[in-house]
Amino acid sequence: MLLEGKRLVITGVLTDDSIAWHAARVAQEEGAALVLTGFGRGMRLTRRSAQRLPDPPEVIELDINDPEHLAALTADLDSRWGGVDGALHAIAYAPEDALGGRFLETPAESAATAFVTSAFSYKSLAVALRPLMRAAGGGSLVALDFDNTQAWPAYDWMGVAKAALQAVTRYLARDLGGDRIRVNAVSAGPLSTVAAKSIPGFTRFDEVWAKRAPLAWDTSDPTPVAQMIAVLLSDWAPMTTGEVVHVDGGFHAIAAGAED
Ligand SMILES: NC(=O)c1ccc[n+]([C@@H]2O[C@H](COP(=O)([O-])OP(=O)(O)OC[C@H]3O[C@@H](n4cnc5c(N)ncnc54)[C@H](O)[C@@H]3O)[C@@H](O)[C@H]2O)c1
């Protein structure tokens, strides 16, 4: 099995539609041992979703912006496993006024909140897990990106935060390579999750994808994304770091579909 013996931390499971839930499912099917993290009022939902996984894992509370939570996570994983082989960062948040087409009116604090929770936080997770991945002799980190090479309707400051996340991926790859820690991102096509539904006009994304992606893209099927996450967390991508791997049905490579 691809992830036999791997000890992985999966953030960002809210419902069983969450990309992270599918990543957790595939990882368990491939032999990994997991810990999930949950956030704030969503903890209850995360615990419920954990019960629907093949082997219900434990859920640890983690507000990615809370240094005490991060320290407690490190301590918990140290006493539980003594080392960690990899993690998924599946965390994003932007205040309402940073989304929805009011790009010119968004206050700096809202744009900064989107940046800190959605991009800077990859660094926070990496630093918290670094000693445990060093103890394991190396590791693999994966984050979830959405296309930010172009401006989208409504995506606004989240698009800017995702561009920052790509840059954070490269700098983490630079600084953690010496510890044999690989740092990558998966750029996923649109998937129907709680986060996606909170973006006004998200259905526009689906329409564009349906016309342009050469492979038929299904917004209700996160499995292809979960499979790529599993590959990057495995030993089968040993010399890949600082990379953004597209799992988007090929959308990024095509300028216009036949009916665009
Ligand atoms: N759904 C899509 O179309 C799509 C496409 C590409 C990338 N992504 C990215 O995938 C990732 C997961 O999102 P999803 O679509 O599965 O939605 P989701 O709503 O299921 O997951 C978002 C998660 O972020 C967590 N979160 C928010 N603030 C947090 C904080 N302060 N600390 C810890 N956790 C926090 C939430 O608890 C939730 O679990 C996000 O980074 C998102 O931008 C989503």
PDB file of C-alpha atoms and ligand atoms in Angstrom:
ATOM      1  CA  MET A   1       0.000   0.000   0.000  1.00  0.00           C
ATOM      2  CA  LEU A   2       1.147   3.510  -0.912  1.00  0.00           C
ATOM      3  CA  LEU A   3       1.107   4.982   2.609  1.00  0.00           C
ATOM      4  CA  GLU A   4       1.801   1.890   4.723  1.00  0.00           C
ATOM      5  CA  GLY A   5       3.414   2.939   8.019  1.00  0.00           C
ATOM      6  CA  LYS A   6       2.984   6.681   7.408  1.00  0.00           C
ATOM      7  CA  ARG A   7       1.853   8.841  10.336  1.00  0.00           C
ATOM      8  CA  LEU A   8      -0.079  11.777   8.904  1.00  0.00           C
ATOM      9  CA  VAL A   9      -1.832  14.888  10.193  1.00  0.00           C
ATOM     10  CA  ILE A  10      -4.873  15.971   8.198  1.00  0.00           C
ATOM     11  CA  THR A  11      -6.238  19.461   8.837  1.00  0.00           C
ATOM     12  CA  GLY A  12      -9.391  20.942   7.337  1.00  0.00           C
ATOM     13  CA  VAL A  13     -11.965  18.149   7.691  1.00  0.00           C
ATOM     14  CA  LEU A  14     -15.347  19.763   8.279  1.00  0.00           C
ATOM     15  CA  THR A  15     -17.952  17.627   6.507  1.00  0.00           C
ATOM     16  CA  ASP A  16     -17.599  14.466   4.460  1.00  0.00           C
ATOM     17  CA  ASP A  17     -17.619  16.749   1.390  1.00  0.00           C
ATOM     18  CA  SER A  18     -14.373  18.392   2.568  1.00  0.00           C
ATOM     19  CA  ILE A  19     -11.420  17.719   0.290  1.00  0.00           C
ATOM     20  CA  ALA A  20      -9.503  16.804   3.467  1.00  0.00           C
ATOM     21  CA  TRP A  21     -12.093  14.135   4.384  1.00  0.00           C
ATOM     22  CA  HIS A  22     -11.505  12.406   1.044  1.00  0.00           C
ATOM     23  CA  ALA A  23      -7.744  12.789   1.477  1.00  0.00           C
ATOM     24  CA  ALA A  24      -8.113  11.106   4.892  1.00  0.00           C
ATOM     25  CA  ARG A  25     -10.233   8.297   3.436  1.00  0.00           C
ATOM     26  CA  VAL A  26      -7.779   7.566   0.612  1.00  0.00           C
ATOM     27  CA  ALA A  27      -4.819   7.788   3.034  1.00  0.00           C
ATOM     28  CA  GLN A  28      -6.434   5.212   5.342  1.00  0.00           C
ATOM     29  CA  GLU A  29      -7.267   2.954   2.412  1.00  0.00           C
ATOM     30  CA  GLU A  30      -3.548   3.177   1.531  1.00  0.00           C
ATOM     31  CA  GLY A  31      -2.420   2.157   5.020  1.00  0.00           C
ATOM     32  CA  ALA A  32      -1.696   5.476   6.798  1.00  0.00           C
ATOM     33  CA  ALA A  33      -2.278   6.174  10.497  1.00  0.00           C
ATOM     34  CA  LEU A  34      -4.045   9.514  10.944  1.00  0.00           C
ATOM     35  CA  VAL A  35      -4.797  12.304  13.332  1.00  0.00           C
ATOM     36  CA  LEU A  36      -7.329  14.922  12.225  1.00  0.00           C
ATOM     37  CA  THR A  37      -7.471  18.490  13.421  1.00  0.00           C
ATOM     38  CA  GLY A  38     -10.669  20.491  13.796  1.00  0.00           C
ATOM     39  CA  PHE A  39     -11.399  24.153  14.320  1.00  0.00           C
ATOM     40  CA  GLY A  40     -13.653  26.121  16.690  1.00  0.00           C
ATOM     41  CA  ARG A  41     -17.382  25.595  16.308  1.00  0.00           C
ATOM     42  CA  GLY A  42     -16.709  23.156  13.474  1.00  0.00           C
ATOM     43  CA  MET A  43     -15.152  20.644  15.932  1.00  0.00           C
ATOM     44  CA  ARG A  44     -18.465  18.876  16.444  1.00  0.00           C
ATOM     45  CA  LEU A  45     -18.900  18.412  12.689  1.00  0.00           C
ATOM     46  CA  THR A  46     -15.283  17.279  12.333  1.00  0.00           C
ATOM     47  CA  ARG A  47     -15.799  14.618  15.049  1.00  0.00           C
ATOM     48  CA  ARG A  48     -18.958  13.425  13.317  1.00  0.00           C
ATOM     49  CA  SER A  49     -17.189  13.298   9.935  1.00  0.00           C
ATOM     50  CA  ALA A  50     -14.283  11.389  11.517  1.00  0.00           C
ATOM     51  CA  GLN A  51     -16.751   8.650  12.505  1.00  0.00           C
ATOM     52  CA  ARG A  52     -17.573   8.143   8.818  1.00  0.00           C
ATOM     53  CA  LEU A  53     -13.971   7.307   7.906  1.00  0.00           C
ATOM     54  CA  PRO A  54     -13.025   3.629   7.495  1.00  0.00           C
ATOM     55  CA  ASP A  55     -11.088   3.710  10.809  1.00  0.00           C
ATOM     56  CA  PRO A  56     -12.306   6.734  12.833  1.00  0.00           C
ATOM     57  CA  PRO A  57      -9.201   8.745  13.841  1.00  0.00           C
ATOM     58  CA  GLU A  58      -8.773  11.040  16.807  1.00  0.00           C
ATOM     59  CA  VAL A  59      -9.543  14.749  16.385  1.00  0.00           C
ATOM     60  CA  ILE A  60      -7.307  17.396  17.985  1.00  0.00           C
ATOM     61  CA  GLU A  61      -8.404  21.021  18.232  1.00  0.00           C
ATOM     62  CA  LEU A  62      -6.344  23.405  16.099  1.00  0.00           C
ATOM     63  CA  ASP A  63      -6.980  27.034  15.320  1.00  0.00           C
ATOM     64  CA  ILE A  64      -4.051  27.442  12.954  1.00  0.00           C
ATOM     65  CA  ASN A  65      -3.598  31.043  14.163  1.00  0.00           C
ATOM     66  CA  ASP A  66      -3.302  30.066  17.850  1.00  0.00           C
ATOM     67  CA  PRO A  67       0.319  29.436  18.975  1.00  0.00           C
ATOM     68  CA  GLU A  68      -0.913  27.513  22.058  1.00  0.00           C
ATOM     69  CA  HIS A  69      -2.916  25.110  19.890  1.00  0.00           C
ATOM     70  CA  LEU A  70       0.119  24.603  17.650  1.00  0.00           C
ATOM     71  CA  ALA A  71       2.368  23.881  20.651  1.00  0.00           C
ATOM     72  CA  ALA A  72      -0.219  21.455  22.075  1.00  0.00           C
ATOM     73  CA  LEU A  73      -0.435  19.687  18.691  1.00  0.00           C
ATOM     74  CA  THR A  74       3.342  19.229  18.593  1.00  0.00           C
ATOM     75  CA  ALA A  75       3.353  17.879  22.177  1.00  0.00           C
ATOM     76  CA  ASP A  76       0.427  15.525  21.520  1.00  0.00           C
ATOM     77  CA  LEU A  77       1.995  14.079  18.357  1.00  0.00           C
ATOM     78  CA  ASP A  78       5.370  13.719  20.079  1.00  0.00           C
ATOM     79  CA  SER A  79       3.900  11.630  22.897  1.00  0.00           C
ATOM     80  CA  ARG A  80       1.584   9.737  20.515  1.00  0.00           C
ATOM     81  CA  TRP A  81       4.002   8.858  17.715  1.00  0.00           C
ATOM     82  CA  GLY A  82       7.406  10.453  18.432  1.00  0.00           C
ATOM     83  CA  GLY A  83       7.557  11.476  14.771  1.00  0.00           C
ATOM     84  CA  VAL A  84       5.354  12.548  11.870  1.00  0.00           C
ATOM     85  CA  ASP A  85       5.763  11.625   8.184  1.00  0.00           C
ATOM     86  CA  GLY A  86       3.556  14.265   6.615  1.00  0.00           C
ATOM     87  CA  ALA A  87       0.579  16.573   6.761  1.00  0.00           C
ATOM     88  CA  LEU A  88      -2.169  18.104   4.677  1.00  0.00           C
ATOM     89  CA  HIS A  89      -2.899  21.817   5.005  1.00  0.00           C
ATOM     90  CA  ALA A  90      -6.538  22.226   3.891  1.00  0.00           C
ATOM     91  CA  ILE A  91      -7.307  25.544   5.554  1.00  0.00           C
ATOM     92  CA  ALA A  92      -8.662  28.724   4.040  1.00  0.00           C
ATOM     93  CA  TYR A  93     -10.741  31.621   5.267  1.00  0.00           C
ATOM     94  CA  ALA A  94     -11.573  35.111   4.045  1.00  0.00           C
ATOM     95  CA  PRO A  95     -13.996  37.549   5.711  1.00  0.00           C
ATOM     96  CA  GLU A  96     -17.191  38.272   3.807  1.00  0.00           C
ATOM     97  CA  ASP A  97     -16.003  41.689   2.653  1.00  0.00           C
ATOM     98  CA  ALA A  98     -12.887  40.153   1.087  1.00  0.00           C
ATOM     99  CA  LEU A  99     -14.981  38.046  -1.323  1.00  0.00           C
ATOM    100  CA  GLY A 100     -17.863  38.670  -3.675  1.00  0.00           C
ATOM    101  CA  GLY A 101     -16.696  41.331  -6.092  1.00  0.00           C
ATOM    102  CA  ARG A 102     -15.997  44.261  -3.745  1.00  0.00           C
ATOM    103  CA  PHE A 103     -12.248  44.013  -4.313  1.00  0.00           C
ATOM    104  CA  LEU A 104     -11.786  47.781  -4.408  1.00  0.00           C
ATOM    105  CA  GLU A 105     -13.597  48.321  -1.091  1.00  0.00           C
ATOM    106  CA  THR A 106     -12.023  45.517   1.001  1.00  0.00           C
ATOM    107  CA  PRO A 107     -10.291  46.950   4.090  1.00  0.00           C
ATOM    108  CA  ALA A 108      -6.662  45.987   4.727  1.00  0.00           C
ATOM    109  CA  GLU A 109      -7.568  44.023   7.901  1.00  0.00           C
ATOM    110  CA  SER A 110      -9.875  41.681   5.945  1.00  0.00           C
ATOM    111  CA  ALA A 111      -7.280  41.102   3.226  1.00  0.00           C
ATOM    112  CA  ALA A 112      -4.687  40.477   5.959  1.00  0.00           C
ATOM    113  CA  THR A 113      -6.974  37.957   7.694  1.00  0.00           C
ATOM    114  CA  ALA A 114      -7.354  36.049   4.419  1.00  0.00           C
ATOM    115  CA  PHE A 115      -3.557  36.030   3.992  1.00  0.00           C
ATOM    116  CA  VAL A 116      -2.746  34.966   7.553  1.00  0.00           C
ATOM    117  CA  THR A 117      -5.280  32.126   7.767  1.00  0.00           C
ATOM    118  CA  SER A 118      -4.937  30.862   4.194  1.00  0.00           C
ATOM    119  CA  ALA A 119      -1.231  31.343   3.338  1.00  0.00           C
ATOM    120  CA  PHE A 120       0.971  32.284   6.316  1.00  0.00           C
ATOM    121  CA  SER A 121      -0.616  29.380   8.200  1.00  0.00           C
ATOM    122  CA  TYR A 122       1.193  26.869   5.941  1.00  0.00           C
ATOM    123  CA  LYS A 123       4.405  28.170   7.533  1.00  0.00           C
ATOM    124  CA  SER A 124       2.854  27.859  11.027  1.00  0.00           C
ATOM    125  CA  LEU A 125       1.919  24.224  10.434  1.00  0.00           C
ATOM    126  CA  ALA A 126       5.331  23.449   8.934  1.00  0.00           C
ATOM    127  CA  VAL A 127       7.184  24.944  11.908  1.00  0.00           C
ATOM    128  CA  ALA A 128       4.997  23.058  14.409  1.00  0.00           C
ATOM    129  CA  LEU A 129       5.615  19.731  12.672  1.00  0.00           C
ATOM    130  CA  ARG A 130       9.251  20.258  11.691  1.00  0.00           C
ATOM    131  CA  PRO A 131      10.843  18.650  14.808  1.00  0.00           C
ATOM    132  CA  LEU A 132       8.574  15.617  14.417  1.00  0.00           C
ATOM    133  CA  MET A 133       9.384  15.222  10.706  1.00  0.00           C
ATOM    134  CA  ARG A 134      13.078  15.589  11.483  1.00  0.00           C
ATOM    135  CA  ALA A 135      12.656  12.816  14.061  1.00  0.00           C
ATOM    136  CA  ALA A 136      11.103  10.716  11.279  1.00  0.00           C
ATOM    137  CA  GLY A 137      14.088  11.380   8.996  1.00  0.00           C
ATOM    138  CA  GLY A 138      12.092  13.632   6.670  1.00  0.00           C
ATOM    139  CA  GLY A 139       8.531  14.297   5.625  1.00  0.00           C
ATOM    140  CA  SER A 140       6.069  15.674   3.135  1.00  0.00           C
ATOM    141  CA  LEU A 141       3.711  18.636   3.380  1.00  0.00           C
ATOM    142  CA  VAL A 142       0.858  19.293   0.965  1.00  0.00           C
ATOM    143  CA  ALA A 143      -1.407  22.361   0.751  1.00  0.00           C
ATOM    144  CA  LEU A 144      -4.485  23.028  -1.374  1.00  0.00           C
ATOM    145  CA  ASP A 145      -4.384  25.762  -3.969  1.00  0.00           C
ATOM    146  CA  PHE A 146      -6.906  27.179  -6.417  1.00  0.00           C
ATOM    147  CA  ASP A 147      -5.958  28.822  -9.720  1.00  0.00           C
ATOM    148  CA  ASN A 148      -4.649  32.308  -9.086  1.00  0.00           C
ATOM    149  CA  THR A 149      -2.913  32.957 -12.383  1.00  0.00           C
ATOM    150  CA  GLN A 150      -6.032  34.816 -13.504  1.00  0.00           C
ATOM    151  CA  ALA A 151      -8.601  37.042 -11.815  1.00  0.00           C
ATOM    152  CA  TRP A 152     -11.894  35.239 -11.103  1.00  0.00           C
ATOM    153  CA  PRO A 153     -15.354  36.636 -10.438  1.00  0.00           C
ATOM    154  CA  ALA A 154     -15.882  37.017  -6.651  1.00  0.00           C
ATOM    155  CA  TYR A 155     -12.712  35.194  -5.568  1.00  0.00           C
ATOM    156  CA  ASP A 156     -10.995  38.525  -4.852  1.00  0.00           C
ATOM    157  CA  TRP A 157      -8.628  38.556  -1.861  1.00  0.00           C
ATOM    158  CA  MET A 158      -8.775  34.778  -1.553  1.00  0.00           C
ATOM    159  CA  GLY A 159      -7.190  34.663  -5.006  1.00  0.00           C
ATOM    160  CA  VAL A 160      -4.474  36.984  -3.732  1.00  0.00           C
ATOM    161  CA  ALA A 161      -4.026  34.768  -0.633  1.00  0.00           C
ATOM    162  CA  LYS A 162      -3.707  31.678  -2.861  1.00  0.00           C
ATOM    163  CA  ALA A 163      -0.996  33.408  -4.906  1.00  0.00           C
ATOM    164  CA  ALA A 164       0.790  33.986  -1.589  1.00  0.00           C
ATOM    165  CA  LEU A 165       0.272  30.320  -0.646  1.00  0.00           C
ATOM    166  CA  GLN A 166       2.145  29.279  -3.792  1.00  0.00           C
ATOM    167  CA  ALA A 167       5.030  31.555  -2.832  1.00  0.00           C
ATOM    168  CA  VAL A 168       4.990  30.228   0.755  1.00  0.00           C
ATOM    169  CA  THR A 169       5.234  26.710  -0.720  1.00  0.00           C
ATOM    170  CA  ARG A 170       8.438  27.637  -2.551  1.00  0.00           C
ATOM    171  CA  TYR A 171      10.061  29.352   0.432  1.00  0.00           C
ATOM    172  CA  LEU A 172       9.201  26.454   2.756  1.00  0.00           C
ATOM    173  CA  ALA A 173      10.662  24.058   0.169  1.00  0.00           C
ATOM    174  CA  ARG A 174      13.843  26.153   0.209  1.00  0.00           C
ATOM    175  CA  ASP A 175      14.153  26.193   3.998  1.00  0.00           C
ATOM    176  CA  LEU A 176      13.067  22.629   4.806  1.00  0.00           C
ATOM    177  CA  GLY A 177      14.825  20.709   2.034  1.00  0.00           C
ATOM    178  CA  GLY A 178      17.868  20.298   4.291  1.00  0.00           C
ATOM    179  CA  ASP A 179      15.673  18.309   6.698  1.00  0.00           C
ATOM    180  CA  ARG A 180      14.476  16.119   3.793  1.00  0.00           C
ATOM    181  CA  ILE A 181      11.045  17.712   4.093  1.00  0.00           C
ATOM    182  CA  ARG A 182       9.234  18.181   0.778  1.00  0.00           C
ATOM    183  CA  VAL A 183       6.692  20.993   0.456  1.00  0.00           C
ATOM    184  CA  ASN A 184       4.160  21.050  -2.352  1.00  0.00           C
ATOM    185  CA  ALA A 185       0.691  22.256  -3.272  1.00  0.00           C
ATOM    186  CA  VAL A 186      -2.133  20.683  -5.252  1.00  0.00           C
ATOM    187  CA  SER A 187      -4.087  23.116  -7.403  1.00  0.00           C
ATOM    188  CA  ALA A 188      -7.563  21.608  -7.500  1.00  0.00           C
ATOM    189  CA  GLY A 189     -10.471  22.344  -9.809  1.00  0.00           C
ATOM    190  CA  PRO A 190     -13.725  23.566  -8.209  1.00  0.00           C
ATOM    191  CA  LEU A 191     -15.313  21.158  -5.725  1.00  0.00           C
ATOM    192  CA  SER A 192     -18.619  21.573  -4.000  1.00  0.00           C
ATOM    193  CA  THR A 193     -17.637  22.047  -0.326  1.00  0.00           C
ATOM    194  CA  VAL A 194     -18.704  24.361   2.514  1.00  0.00           C
ATOM    195  CA  ALA A 195     -15.800  26.733   1.712  1.00  0.00           C
ATOM    196  CA  ALA A 196     -16.684  26.788  -1.989  1.00  0.00           C
ATOM    197  CA  LYS A 197     -20.359  27.442  -1.323  1.00  0.00           C
ATOM    198  CA  SER A 198     -19.405  30.467   0.784  1.00  0.00           C
ATOM    199  CA  ILE A 199     -17.960  32.115  -2.344  1.00  0.00           C
ATOM    200  CA  PRO A 200     -20.758  34.070  -4.018  1.00  0.00           C
ATOM    201  CA  GLY A 201     -21.180  33.047  -7.659  1.00  0.00           C
ATOM    202  CA  PHE A 202     -19.191  29.826  -7.258  1.00  0.00           C
ATOM    203  CA  THR A 203     -21.392  28.159  -9.888  1.00  0.00           C
ATOM    204  CA  ARG A 204     -19.683  30.357 -12.512  1.00  0.00           C
ATOM    205  CA  PHE A 205     -16.478  28.423 -11.835  1.00  0.00           C
ATOM    206  CA  ASP A 206     -18.246  25.124 -12.590  1.00  0.00           C
ATOM    207  CA  GLU A 207     -19.620  26.479 -15.862  1.00  0.00           C
ATOM    208  CA  VAL A 208     -16.212  27.643 -17.094  1.00  0.00           C
ATOM    209  CA  TRP A 209     -14.603  24.336 -16.050  1.00  0.00           C
ATOM    210  CA  ALA A 210     -17.260  22.288 -17.818  1.00  0.00           C
ATOM    211  CA  LYS A 211     -16.492  24.098 -21.076  1.00  0.00           C
ATOM    212  CA  ARG A 212     -12.712  24.292 -20.886  1.00  0.00           C
ATOM    213  CA  ALA A 213     -11.247  21.298 -19.028  1.00  0.00           C
ATOM    214  CA  PRO A 214     -10.292  18.576 -21.544  1.00  0.00           C
ATOM    215  CA  LEU A 215     -11.074  15.854 -18.991  1.00  0.00           C
ATOM    216  CA  ALA A 216     -14.687  15.889 -17.798  1.00  0.00           C
ATOM    217  CA  TRP A 217     -14.477  17.598 -14.384  1.00  0.00           C
ATOM    218  CA  ASP A 218     -16.927  16.510 -11.690  1.00  0.00           C
ATOM    219  CA  THR A 219     -17.362  19.136  -8.935  1.00  0.00           C
ATOM    220  CA  SER A 220     -18.832  16.490  -6.630  1.00  0.00           C
ATOM    221  CA  ASP A 221     -15.852  14.111  -6.808  1.00  0.00           C
ATOM    222  CA  PRO A 222     -12.771  15.079  -4.755  1.00  0.00           C
ATOM    223  CA  THR A 223     -11.212  11.591  -5.137  1.00  0.00           C
ATOM    224  CA  PRO A 224      -8.730  12.547  -7.917  1.00  0.00           C
ATOM    225  CA  VAL A 225      -7.449  15.381  -5.710  1.00  0.00           C
ATOM    226  CA  ALA A 226      -7.241  13.031  -2.704  1.00  0.00           C
ATOM    227  CA  GLN A 227      -5.279  10.516  -4.786  1.00  0.00           C
ATOM    228  CA  MET A 228      -2.684  13.134  -5.812  1.00  0.00           C
ATOM    229  CA  ILE A 229      -2.361  14.238  -2.179  1.00  0.00           C
ATOM    230  CA  ALA A 230      -1.657  10.582  -1.280  1.00  0.00           C
ATOM    231  CA  VAL A 231       1.033  10.345  -3.971  1.00  0.00           C
ATOM    232  CA  LEU A 232       2.763  13.513  -2.736  1.00  0.00           C
ATOM    233  CA  LEU A 233       2.623  12.260   0.869  1.00  0.00           C
ATOM    234  CA  SER A 234       4.092   8.913  -0.201  1.00  0.00           C
ATOM    235  CA  ASP A 235       7.637   7.849  -1.056  1.00  0.00           C
ATOM    236  CA  TRP A 236       6.752   8.002  -4.756  1.00  0.00           C
ATOM    237  CA  ALA A 237       7.509  11.713  -5.213  1.00  0.00           C
ATOM    238  CA  PRO A 238      10.930  11.768  -3.513  1.00  0.00           C
ATOM    239  CA  MET A 239      12.487  14.580  -5.584  1.00  0.00           C
ATOM    240  CA  THR A 240       9.451  16.819  -5.978  1.00  0.00           C
ATOM    241  CA  THR A 241       9.338  19.940  -3.839  1.00  0.00           C
ATOM    242  CA  GLY A 242       8.299  23.576  -4.237  1.00  0.00           C
ATOM    243  CA  GLU A 243       5.836  22.320  -6.850  1.00  0.00           C
ATOM    244  CA  VAL A 244       2.217  23.130  -7.635  1.00  0.00           C
ATOM    245  CA  VAL A 245       0.631  20.005  -9.110  1.00  0.00           C
ATOM    246  CA  HIS A 246      -2.601  20.614 -11.011  1.00  0.00           C
ATOM    247  CA  VAL A 247      -5.513  18.262 -10.485  1.00  0.00           C
ATOM    248  CA  ASP A 248      -8.027  20.241 -12.478  1.00  0.00           C
ATOM    249  CA  GLY A 249      -8.930  18.089 -15.477  1.00  0.00           C
ATOM    250  CA  GLY A 250      -6.286  19.974 -17.501  1.00  0.00           C
ATOM    251  CA  PHE A 251      -8.120  23.308 -17.250  1.00  0.00           C
ATOM    252  CA  HIS A 252      -4.934  25.320 -16.616  1.00  0.00           C
ATOM    253  CA  ALA A 253      -3.386  24.230 -19.919  1.00  0.00           C
ATOM    254  CA  ILE A 254      -6.223  25.316 -22.205  1.00  0.00           C
ATOM    255  CA  ALA A 255      -6.944  28.918 -23.214  1.00  0.00           C
ATOM    256  CA  ALA A 256     -10.508  28.370 -24.433  1.00  0.00           C
ATOM    257  CA  GLY A 257     -12.839  25.396 -24.756  1.00  0.00           C
ATOM    258  CA  ALA A 258     -14.753  24.632 -27.919  1.00  0.00           C
ATOM    259  CA  GLU A 259     -17.812  26.518 -26.624  1.00  0.00           C
ATOM    260  CA  ASP A 260     -16.065  29.369 -24.736  1.00  0.00           C
TER     261      ASP A 260
HETATM  262  N1  LIG B   1     -13.587  23.534  -2.917  1.00  0.00           N
HETATM  263  C1  LIG B   1     -12.862  23.987  -3.922  1.00  0.00           C
HETATM  264  O1  LIG B   1     -13.338  24.233  -5.031  1.00  0.00           O
HETATM  265  C2  LIG B   1     -11.379  24.163  -3.738  1.00  0.00           C
HETATM  266  C3  LIG B   1     -10.544  24.192  -4.874  1.00  0.00           C
HETATM  267  C4  LIG B   1      -9.181  24.372  -4.707  1.00  0.00           C
HETATM  268  C5  LIG B   1      -8.652  24.516  -3.420  1.00  0.00           C
HETATM  269  N2  LIG B   1      -9.495  24.467  -2.339  1.00  0.00           N
HETATM  270  C6  LIG B   1      -8.892  24.606  -1.003  1.00  0.00           C
HETATM  271  O2  LIG B   1      -9.039  23.400  -0.303  1.00  0.00           O
HETATM  272  C7  LIG B   1      -8.908  23.671   1.084  1.00  0.00           C
HETATM  273  C8  LIG B   1     -10.023  22.959   1.843  1.00  0.00           C
HETATM  274  O3  LIG B   1     -11.256  23.548   1.529  1.00  0.00           O
HETATM  275  P1  LIG B   1     -12.575  22.740   1.155  1.00  0.00           P
HETATM  276  O4  LIG B   1     -13.017  23.243  -0.167  1.00  0.00           O
HETATM  277  O5  LIG B   1     -12.390  21.287   1.372  1.00  0.00           O
HETATM  278  O6  LIG B   1     -13.644  23.358   2.186  1.00  0.00           O
HETATM  279  P2  LIG B   1     -14.013  23.050   3.715  1.00  0.00           P
HETATM  280  O7  LIG B   1     -14.938  24.150   4.109  1.00  0.00           O
HETATM  281  O8  LIG B   1     -14.489  21.663   3.855  1.00  0.00           O
HETATM  282  O9  LIG B   1     -12.615  23.213   4.470  1.00  0.00           O
HETATM  283  C9  LIG B   1     -12.087  24.456   4.889  1.00  0.00           C
HETATM  284  C10 LIG B   1     -11.468  24.193   6.243  1.00  0.00           C
HETATM  285  O10 LIG B   1     -10.727  25.323   6.718  1.00  0.00           O
HETATM  286  C11 LIG B   1     -10.800  25.246   8.141  1.00  0.00           C
HETATM  287  N3  LIG B   1     -10.379  26.481   8.783  1.00  0.00           N
HETATM  288  C12 LIG B   1     -10.806  27.756   8.527  1.00  0.00           C
HETATM  289  N4  LIG B   1     -10.196  28.603   9.391  1.00  0.00           N
HETATM  290  C13 LIG B   1      -9.370  27.854  10.187  1.00  0.00           C
HETATM  291  C14 LIG B   1      -8.473  28.149  11.249  1.00  0.00           C
HETATM  292  N5  LIG B   1      -8.312  29.405  11.709  1.00  0.00           N
HETATM  293  N6  LIG B   1      -7.776  27.132  11.823  1.00  0.00           N
HETATM  294  C15 LIG B   1      -7.944  25.867  11.396  1.00  0.00           C
HETATM  295  N7  LIG B   1      -8.781  25.518  10.400  1.00  0.00           N
HETATM  296  C16 LIG B   1      -9.481  26.511   9.806  1.00  0.00           C
HETATM  297  C17 LIG B   1     -12.270  24.926   8.380  1.00  0.00           C
HETATM  298  O11 LIG B   1     -12.472  24.434   9.694  1.00  0.00           O
HETATM  299  C18 LIG B   1     -12.509  23.865   7.315  1.00  0.00           C
HETATM  300  O12 LIG B   1     -12.274  22.570   7.842  1.00  0.00           O
HETATM  301  C19 LIG B   1      -8.895  25.192   1.223  1.00  0.00           C
HETATM  302  O13 LIG B   1      -7.561  25.645   1.294  1.00  0.00           O
HETATM  303  C20 LIG B   1      -9.519  25.625  -0.092  1.00  0.00           C
HETATM  304  O14 LIG B   1      -9.165  26.954  -0.463  1.00  0.00           O
HETATM  305  C21 LIG B   1     -10.824  24.290  -2.473  1.00  0.00           C
END
